[in-house]
GROMACS .gro file of C-alpha atoms in nm:
model
  391
    1MET     CA    1   3.685  -0.897  -1.594
    2THR     CA    2   3.418  -0.650  -1.482
    3VAL     CA    3   3.368  -0.510  -1.135
    4ASP     CA    4   3.068  -0.737  -1.066
    5GLU     CA    5   3.266  -1.044  -1.173
    6ARG     CA    6   3.555  -0.951  -0.947
    7THR     CA    7   3.309  -0.894  -0.661
    8ARG     CA    8   3.149  -1.234  -0.713
    9THR     CA    9   3.487  -1.399  -0.726
   10ALA     CA   10   3.596  -1.237  -0.399
   11THR     CA   11   3.264  -1.308  -0.223
   12VAL     CA   12   3.035  -1.604  -0.164
   13THR     CA   13   2.663  -1.641  -0.117
   14PRO     CA   14   2.513  -1.657   0.234
   15GLY     CA   15   2.430  -2.024   0.187
   16ARG     CA   16   2.785  -2.108   0.091
   17ALA     CA   17   2.921  -1.900   0.380
   18ALA     CA   18   2.696  -2.080   0.632
   19GLU     CA   19   2.817  -2.413   0.499
   20GLU     CA   20   3.183  -2.317   0.531
   21LEU     CA   21   3.127  -2.179   0.883
   22GLU     CA   22   2.940  -2.495   0.983
   23LEU     CA   23   2.631  -2.300   1.088
   24GLY     CA   24   2.265  -2.360   1.027
   25ARG     CA   25   2.049  -2.116   0.838
   26ASP     CA   26   1.901  -1.955   1.150
   27GLU     CA   27   2.239  -1.952   1.323
   28PHE     CA   28   2.405  -1.779   1.029
   29ARG     CA   29   2.122  -1.526   1.008
   30LEU     CA   30   2.161  -1.452   1.378
   31ALA     CA   31   2.537  -1.419   1.338
   32VAL     CA   32   2.487  -1.158   1.066
   33GLN     CA   33   2.227  -0.979   1.280
   34LEU     CA   34   2.462  -0.964   1.576
   35GLY     CA   35   2.749  -0.842   1.361
   36LEU     CA   36   2.962  -1.153   1.409
   37VAL     CA   37   2.970  -1.208   1.033
   38ARG     CA   38   3.009  -0.900   0.816
   39THR     CA   39   2.841  -0.885   0.477
   40VAL     CA   40   2.881  -0.652   0.179
   41PRO     CA   41   2.631  -0.545  -0.088
   42ALA     CA   42   2.665  -0.719  -0.422
   43GLY     CA   43   2.569  -0.512  -0.726
   44GLU     CA   44   2.237  -0.334  -0.769
   45SER     CA   45   2.020  -0.629  -0.668
   46GLY     CA   46   2.030  -0.536  -0.300
   47ARG     CA   47   2.143  -0.882  -0.192
   48ARG     CA   48   2.442  -0.915   0.033
   49ARG     CA   49   2.734  -1.155   0.017
   50VAL     CA   50   3.022  -1.253   0.243
   51GLU     CA   51   3.377  -1.172   0.149
   52ARG     CA   52   3.627  -1.451   0.129
   53ARG     CA   53   3.866  -1.274   0.364
   54GLU     CA   54   3.587  -1.250   0.623
   55LEU     CA   55   3.549  -1.626   0.612
   56ASP     CA   56   3.923  -1.667   0.646
   57ARG     CA   57   3.923  -1.442   0.953
   58LEU     CA   58   3.650  -1.643   1.125
   59LYS     CA   59   3.814  -1.974   1.039
   60ALA     CA   60   4.145  -1.857   1.183
   61ALA     CA   61   3.996  -1.819   1.534
   62PRO     CA   62   4.135  -2.075   1.782
   63ASP     CA   63   3.789  -2.183   1.900
   64PHE     CA   64   3.640  -2.227   1.550
   65PRO     CA   65   3.381  -2.364   1.493
   66ALA     CA   66   3.256  -2.439   1.845
   67GLY     CA   67   3.317  -2.083   1.969
   68LEU     CA   68   3.117  -1.922   1.687
   69ARG     CA   69   2.836  -2.171   1.730
   70ASP     CA   70   2.820  -2.101   2.105
   71ARG     CA   71   2.798  -1.727   2.047
   72VAL     CA   72   2.495  -1.765   1.821
   73ARG     CA   73   2.318  -2.027   2.025
   74ALA     CA   74   1.962  -1.916   2.103
   75VAL     CA   75   1.746  -2.069   2.376
   76GLY     CA   76   1.386  -2.034   2.483
   77THR     CA   77   1.243  -1.965   2.827
   78THR     CA   78   1.253  -2.325   2.948
   79GLU     CA   79   1.609  -2.388   2.834
   80ALA     CA   80   1.728  -2.054   2.965
   81ALA     CA   81   1.576  -2.127   3.305
   82ALA     CA   82   1.752  -2.463   3.305
   83LEU     CA   83   2.084  -2.291   3.239
   84LEU     CA   84   2.032  -2.070   3.547
   85GLY     CA   85   1.886  -2.344   3.763
   86ILE     CA   86   1.555  -2.159   3.825
   87THR     CA   87   1.195  -2.210   3.726
   88PRO     CA   88   1.062  -2.077   3.393
   89GLU     CA   89   0.821  -1.850   3.583
   90ARG     CA   90   1.103  -1.681   3.770
   91PHE     CA   91   1.306  -1.638   3.453
   92THR     CA   92   1.002  -1.480   3.283
   93ARG     CA   93   0.972  -1.230   3.568
   94LEU     CA   94   1.341  -1.143   3.538
   95ALA     CA   95   1.309  -1.099   3.162
   96ARG     CA   96   1.002  -0.878   3.201
   97THR     CA   97   1.191  -0.646   3.432
   98GLY     CA   98   1.470  -0.607   3.176
   99HIS     CA   99   1.747  -0.818   3.325
  100VAL     CA  100   1.774  -1.032   3.009
  101SER     CA  101   1.710  -0.894   2.660
  102PRO     CA  102   1.557  -1.119   2.393
  103VAL     CA  103   1.726  -1.151   2.060
  104ARG     CA  104   1.437  -1.287   1.857
  105PHE     CA  105   1.064  -1.354   1.877
  106SER     CA  106   0.810  -1.571   1.701
  107LEU     CA  107   0.441  -1.658   1.725
  108ASN     CA  108   0.317  -2.004   1.809
  109ARG     CA  109  -0.001  -2.162   1.682
  110TYR     CA  110  -0.200  -1.986   1.954
  111ARG     CA  111  -0.060  -1.649   1.839
  112ALA     CA  112   0.133  -1.607   2.160
  113VAL     CA  113   0.470  -1.435   2.146
  114VAL     CA  114   0.764  -1.667   2.210
  115TRP     CA  115   1.087  -1.488   2.300
  116THR     CA  116   1.434  -1.628   2.234
  117TYR     CA  117   1.751  -1.533   2.421
  118LEU     CA  118   2.121  -1.578   2.364
  119ALA     CA  119   2.257  -1.859   2.579
  120GLU     CA  120   2.583  -1.667   2.628
  121GLU     CA  121   2.398  -1.363   2.767
  122VAL     CA  122   2.183  -1.579   2.994
  123ALA     CA  123   2.489  -1.744   3.142
  124GLY     CA  124   2.653  -1.405   3.188
  125PHE     CA  125   2.351  -1.275   3.377
  126GLY     CA  126   2.363  -1.571   3.613
  127LEU     CA  127   2.726  -1.496   3.692
  128ALA     CA  128   2.665  -1.120   3.735
  129CYS     CA  129   2.348  -1.131   3.949
  130PRO     CA  130   2.340  -1.454   4.153
  131ALA     CA  131   2.128  -1.290   4.426
  132LEU     CA  132   1.828  -1.265   4.191
  133LEU     CA  133   1.830  -1.638   4.125
  134THR     CA  134   1.729  -1.742   4.477
  135GLY     CA  135   1.503  -1.609   4.747
  136ARG     CA  136   1.234  -1.348   4.714
  137LEU     CA  137   1.263  -1.077   4.451
  138PRO     CA  138   1.328  -0.721   4.571
  139LEU     CA  139   1.029  -0.500   4.646
  140GLU     CA  140   1.098  -0.272   4.352
  141LEU     CA  141   1.081  -0.562   4.107
  142ARG     CA  142   0.763  -0.693   4.266
  143GLU     CA  143   0.596  -0.354   4.232
  144ARG     CA  144   0.697  -0.328   3.869
  145LEU     CA  145   0.563  -0.674   3.799
  146ALA     CA  146   0.238  -0.588   3.978
  147ALA     CA  147   0.205  -0.287   3.745
  148GLN     CA  148   0.219  -0.526   3.443
  149GLU     CA  149   0.554  -0.395   3.327
  150ASP     CA  150   0.713  -0.583   3.038
  151LEU     CA  151   1.040  -0.457   2.894
  152ARG     CA  152   1.099  -0.746   2.657
  153PRO     CA  153   0.958  -0.575   2.345
  154ARG     CA  154   1.138  -0.250   2.421
  155ASN     CA  155   1.472  -0.423   2.480
  156TRP     CA  156   1.433  -0.622   2.160
  157ARG     CA  157   1.362  -0.304   1.963
  158ALA     CA  158   1.668  -0.135   2.114
  159ARG     CA  159   1.885  -0.429   2.012
  160ARG     CA  160   1.741  -0.432   1.661
  161LEU     CA  161   1.788  -0.056   1.618
  162GLY     CA  162   2.152  -0.087   1.717
  163VAL     CA  163   2.205  -0.358   1.458
  164LEU     CA  164   2.037  -0.146   1.187
  165LEU     CA  165   2.241   0.164   1.269
  166ARG     CA  166   2.566  -0.031   1.256
  167ALA     CA  167   2.477  -0.184   0.920
  168THR     CA  168   2.493   0.143   0.720
  169ASP     CA  169   2.680   0.472   0.703
  170ASP     CA  170   2.417   0.657   0.497
  171PRO     CA  171   2.256   0.934   0.709
  172TRP     CA  172   1.919   0.892   0.539
  173ALA     CA  173   1.927   0.515   0.588
  174GLN     CA  174   2.005   0.564   0.956
  175ALA     CA  175   1.716   0.810   0.984
  176ALA     CA  176   1.491   0.553   0.815
  177ALA     CA  177   1.598   0.294   1.073
  178VAL     CA  178   1.493   0.527   1.354
  179ALA     CA  179   1.170   0.613   1.172
  180SER     CA  180   1.080   0.244   1.148
  181MET     CA  181   1.035   0.243   1.527
  182LEU     CA  182   0.749   0.497   1.510
  183ASP     CA  183   0.398   0.458   1.382
  184PRO     CA  184   0.282   0.665   1.081
  185VAL     CA  185   0.108   0.926   1.300
  186GLN     CA  186   0.418   0.993   1.509
  187LEU     CA  187   0.633   0.997   1.196
  188ALA     CA  188   0.411   1.255   1.026
  189GLU     CA  189   0.435   1.483   1.329
  190VAL     CA  190   0.814   1.476   1.322
  191VAL     CA  191   0.863   1.480   0.942
  192ASP     CA  192   0.619   1.727   0.794
  193ASP     CA  193   0.764   1.714   0.441
  194PRO     CA  194   0.580   1.443   0.241
  195TYR     CA  195   0.876   1.390   0.007
  196GLU     CA  196   1.109   1.328   0.299
  197ARG     CA  197   0.860   1.079   0.441
  198ALA     CA  198   0.843   0.905   0.103
  199HIS     CA  199   1.223   0.892   0.091
  200LEU     CA  200   1.238   0.745   0.441
  201ASP     CA  201   0.974   0.490   0.348
  202ARG     CA  202   1.180   0.373   0.049
  203LEU     CA  203   1.483   0.332   0.271
  204ARG     CA  204   1.290   0.157   0.547
  205PRO     CA  205   1.469  -0.161   0.655
  206PRO     CA  206   1.292  -0.492   0.597
  207GLY     CA  207   1.106  -0.661   0.875
  208PRO     CA  208   1.279  -0.898   1.115
  209PRO     CA  209   1.331  -1.256   0.998
  210GLY     CA  210   1.042  -1.490   1.055
  211MET     CA  211   0.762  -1.235   1.020
  212PRO     CA  212   0.423  -1.411   1.002
  213VAL     CA  213   0.251  -1.428   0.666
  214ARG     CA  214  -0.110  -1.428   0.782
  215ALA     CA  215  -0.277  -1.094   0.849
  216VAL     CA  216  -0.362  -1.151   1.217
  217GLY     CA  217  -0.016  -1.272   1.313
  218ARG     CA  218   0.148  -1.001   1.105
  219ASP     CA  219  -0.047  -0.731   1.288
  220ILE     CA  220   0.077  -0.862   1.621
  221ALA     CA  221   0.436  -0.871   1.497
  222GLU     CA  222   0.416  -0.519   1.353
  223ARG     CA  223   0.292  -0.385   1.687
  224LEU     CA  224   0.599  -0.534   1.852
  225THR     CA  225   0.828  -0.356   1.606
  226ARG     CA  226   0.694  -0.009   1.696
  227ALA     CA  227   0.745   0.189   2.012
  228ASP     CA  228   0.447   0.194   2.248
  229ASP     CA  229   0.583   0.343   2.571
  230PRO     CA  230   0.562   0.727   2.600
  231ASP     CA  231   0.924   0.756   2.710
  232GLU     CA  232   1.040   0.535   2.424
  233ILE     CA  233   0.832   0.728   2.172
  234LEU     CA  234   0.976   1.059   2.292
  235TRP     CA  235   1.329   0.920   2.272
  236HIS     CA  236   1.284   0.800   1.914
  237ARG     CA  237   1.121   1.129   1.810
  238LEU     CA  238   1.420   1.325   1.938
  239SER     CA  239   1.661   1.077   1.779
  240LEU     CA  240   1.479   1.106   1.446
  241ALA     CA  241   1.489   1.486   1.457
  242LEU     CA  242   1.864   1.480   1.514
  243ALA     CA  243   1.916   1.217   1.243
  244LEU     CA  244   1.715   1.425   0.996
  245ASP     CA  245   1.924   1.735   1.067
  246GLU     CA  246   2.239   1.536   0.993
  247ALA     CA  247   2.089   1.383   0.679
  248ARG     CA  248   1.969   1.719   0.544
  249THR     CA  249   2.314   1.865   0.600
  250ALA     CA  250   2.473   1.583   0.402
  251GLN     CA  251   2.218   1.575   0.119
  252ALA     CA  252   1.864   1.698   0.073
  253ALA     CA  253   1.587   1.451   0.004
  254PRO     CA  254   1.498   1.424  -0.366
  255HIS     CA  255   1.195   1.621  -0.480
  256PRO     CA  256   1.002   1.629  -0.808
  257GLY     CA  257   1.172   1.837  -1.072
  258ASP     CA  258   1.525   1.739  -0.979
  259VAL     CA  259   1.746   1.711  -1.289
  260GLY     CA  260   1.794   1.351  -1.397
  261ARG     CA  261   1.568   1.206  -1.129
  262SER     CA  262   1.241   1.172  -1.316
  263GLY     CA  263   1.052   0.879  -1.173
  264GLU     CA  264   1.322   0.803  -0.916
  265ALA     CA  265   1.340   0.849  -0.542
  266GLY     CA  266   1.164   1.150  -0.401
  267GLU     CA  267   0.884   1.191  -0.652
  268ARG     CA  268   0.520   1.138  -0.593
  269PRO     CA  269   0.379   0.797  -0.680
  270GLY     CA  270   0.327   0.799  -1.053
  271ALA     CA  271   0.513   1.127  -1.108
  272GLY     CA  272   0.775   0.962  -1.325
  273THR     CA  273   0.537   0.750  -1.528
  274SER     CA  274   0.444   0.873  -1.873
  275VAL     CA  275   0.078   0.912  -1.965
  276ARG     CA  276   0.000   0.749  -2.297
  277LYS     CA  277  -0.175   0.995  -2.524
  278ARG     CA  278  -0.346   0.942  -2.857
  279ARG     CA  279  -0.116   1.037  -3.139
  280GLN     CA  280  -0.256   1.302  -3.367
  281PRO     CA  281  -0.159   1.297  -3.737
  282ALA     CA  282   0.079   1.569  -3.840
  283PRO     CA  283  -0.088   1.850  -4.036
  284THR     CA  284  -0.017   1.850  -4.409
  285MET     CA  285  -0.056   2.115  -4.680
  286ALA     CA  286  -0.354   1.933  -4.832
  287SER     CA  287  -0.538   1.917  -4.501
  288ALA     CA  288  -0.475   2.288  -4.445
  289LEU     CA  289  -0.601   2.396  -4.788
  290PHE     CA  290  -0.884   2.145  -4.824
  291PRO     CA  291  -1.046   2.072  -4.490
  292PRO     CA  292  -1.236   1.746  -4.471
  293ALA     CA  293  -1.596   1.770  -4.582
  294LEU     CA  294  -1.873   1.713  -4.336
  295PRO     CA  295  -2.067   1.389  -4.368
  296PRO     CA  296  -2.386   1.424  -4.574
  297ALA     CA  297  -2.702   1.489  -4.378
  298ARG     CA  298  -2.935   1.196  -4.349
  299ARG     CA  299  -3.254   1.260  -4.545
  300LEU     CA  300  -3.578   1.100  -4.442
  301PRO     CA  301  -3.812   0.961  -4.708
  302PRO     CA  302  -4.102   1.193  -4.789
  303ALA     CA  303  -4.427   1.122  -4.611
  304ARG     CA  304  -4.715   0.980  -4.811
  305PRO     CA  305  -4.975   1.253  -4.867
  306ALA     CA  306  -5.295   1.194  -4.680
  307ALA     CA  307  -5.610   1.135  -4.881
  308ALA     CA  308  -5.865   1.413  -4.873
  309ALA     CA  309  -6.163   1.330  -4.657
  310PRO     CA  310  -6.512   1.379  -4.803
  311LEU     CA  311  -6.670   1.706  -4.686
  312GLN     CA  312  -6.998   1.709  -4.501
  313PRO     CA  313  -7.264   1.963  -4.597
  314ALA     CA  314  -7.186   2.180  -4.295
  315ALA     CA  315  -6.820   2.160  -4.364
  316ALA     CA  316  -6.875   2.245  -4.733
  317ALA     CA  317  -7.077   2.552  -4.640
  318ALA     CA  318  -6.807   2.662  -4.400
  319ALA     CA  319  -6.543   2.617  -4.667
  320THR     CA  320  -6.729   2.852  -4.905
  321SER     CA  321  -6.744   3.133  -4.647
  322PRO     CA  322  -6.496   3.424  -4.670
  323ALA     CA  323  -6.346   3.346  -4.327
  324ALA     CA  324  -6.270   2.994  -4.431
  325ALA     CA  325  -6.109   3.119  -4.749
  326ALA     CA  326  -5.879   3.347  -4.552
  327ALA     CA  327  -5.781   3.070  -4.305
  328PRO     CA  328  -5.492   2.843  -4.401
  329ASP     CA  329  -5.575   2.499  -4.531
  330LEU     CA  330  -5.444   2.258  -4.267
  331ALA     CA  331  -5.528   1.952  -4.469
  332SER     CA  332  -5.315   2.066  -4.761
  333THR     CA  333  -5.016   2.137  -4.539
  334SER     CA  334  -4.737   1.882  -4.564
  335THR     CA  335  -4.730   1.646  -4.267
  336SER     CA  336  -4.353   1.644  -4.269
  337ALA     CA  337  -4.345   2.007  -4.146
  338TRP     CA  338  -4.577   1.939  -3.855
  339ALA     CA  339  -4.448   1.836  -3.511
  340PRO     CA  340  -4.627   1.815  -3.176
  341ALA     CA  341  -4.542   2.079  -2.919
  342PRO     CA  342  -4.327   1.956  -2.629
  343VAL     CA  343  -4.518   1.881  -2.314
  344PRO     CA  344  -4.373   2.070  -2.012
  345THR     CA  345  -4.239   1.849  -1.735
  346PRO     CA  346  -4.372   1.923  -1.382
  347ALA     CA  347  -4.118   2.054  -1.133
  348GLY     CA  348  -3.950   1.785  -0.926
  349ARG     CA  349  -4.030   1.514  -1.177
  350PRO     CA  350  -3.754   1.370  -1.396
  351ALA     CA  351  -3.794   1.433  -1.763
  352ALA     CA  352  -3.905   1.140  -1.972
  353PRO     CA  353  -3.636   0.987  -2.191
  354GLU     CA  354  -3.637   1.084  -2.553
  355ARG     CA  355  -3.816   0.837  -2.773
  356PRO     CA  356  -3.668   0.736  -3.104
  357PRO     CA  357  -3.841   0.899  -3.401
  358SER     CA  358  -4.111   0.682  -3.554
  359ARG     CA  359  -4.147   0.602  -3.919
  360PRO     CA  360  -4.293   0.885  -4.129
  361ALA     CA  361  -4.520   0.648  -4.318
  362ALA     CA  362  -4.671   0.506  -3.997
  363ARG     CA  363  -4.723   0.854  -3.858
  364ALA     CA  364  -4.892   0.964  -4.177
  365ARG     CA  365  -5.133   0.671  -4.161
  366LEU     CA  366  -5.216   0.752  -3.800
  367LEU     CA  367  -5.288   1.117  -3.883
  368ASP     CA  368  -5.502   1.002  -4.175
  369ARG     CA  369  -5.718   0.789  -3.947
  370LEU     CA  370  -5.755   1.071  -3.694
  371ARG     CA  371  -5.868   1.318  -3.962
  372ARG     CA  372  -6.125   1.076  -4.096
  373ARG     CA  373  -6.270   1.017  -3.748
  374ARG     CA  374  -6.277   1.388  -3.672
  375ALA     CA  375  -6.444   1.466  -4.003
  376ALA     CA  376  -6.703   1.194  -3.939
  377GLY     CA  377  -6.784   1.351  -3.601
  378GLY     CA  378  -6.718   1.031  -3.419
  379GLY     CA  379  -6.434   0.944  -3.190
  380ARG     CA  380  -6.339   0.687  -2.938
  381VAL     CA  381  -6.655   0.612  -2.753
  382GLY     CA  382  -6.623   0.418  -2.430
  383GLY     CA  383  -6.256   0.345  -2.490
  384ARG     CA  384  -5.948   0.418  -2.281
  385LYS     CA  385  -5.812   0.768  -2.259
  386ARG     CA  386  -5.518   0.829  -2.485
  387PRO     CA  387  -5.202   0.915  -2.297
  388ALA     CA  388  -5.089   1.274  -2.275
  389THR     CA  389  -4.766   1.222  -2.461
  390TRP     CA  390  -4.725   1.102  -2.811
  391PRO     CA  391  -4.571   0.763  -2.880
   0.00000   0.00000   0.00000
């Protein structure tokens, strides 16, 4: 039997544990959050299970199951006020001043935050501070309420941070729990090493249960999970600095180039991924002695020679002169060696795209017609001007 099989035999799933403890899903989740039910990691999947001996311990309590169910009972504002015998408005004022700490929150359909409290803690507050349940509130509390003070988010974050710190013994995981209370700007000011920030981000604890799925509600919930008061921010910054010193002393954060950690924690995103390259064929003796021949050049068909135009009397006389004999015969020159000179492009004007070469036979026919018109002394009379560039 392997280690994982022995672990599964000695542990049960959370659903099975909730059934044996006679708790609902939310009640069992709250019991785990409060530390009333201890869980252990199971394998490399990251999921947690409950040991069989832990279930036996809870079942052996004299007040089981009513006592465990009472300790995880959560109530809202109206029910909590009914337990204390006061109005919901007065209970809200007492909760805003920090006399009762919420254990959970949710968003209703109007995106308003709904806080939940432990019934056991509410009853304990009523027994500890009966003077605040009747009469007018003290002046100090009234001034704090007039200043729009609300300690419910801060007290909830403090409770959640305590639960996260108790859930692990890893120094880096504890530092990540403290870092989750700060926004990215504050975190970057405290942790200037990008690889340490990446390591903390990988170890960041998951969000609280019941986080909204929609973007608007999720933004509101994420703001509640981060410190917003200057004193609270300073406290978490100092706590994070101390936690980082302890974590660095125990073990340094992984960086790129660590032996055996390619692509694992501490590397840049994509540092461990392999880039697929095109495989080149291995050189052989034949390829070294006989390099591959170049592809044959593409030969154009020869142009059709232009027919000689009949000479006019003036042209015939000019051809018999010595100057004409010394001049080169343009008509007898092959048309395939002739090309128009490139037209310069004006400054600031984009160059015209290159045109595909035309057929040699069509170009030869066009030149033939131009020579005949020029020899006849005519031309395009009354027609459009030919464009400056050749087709």
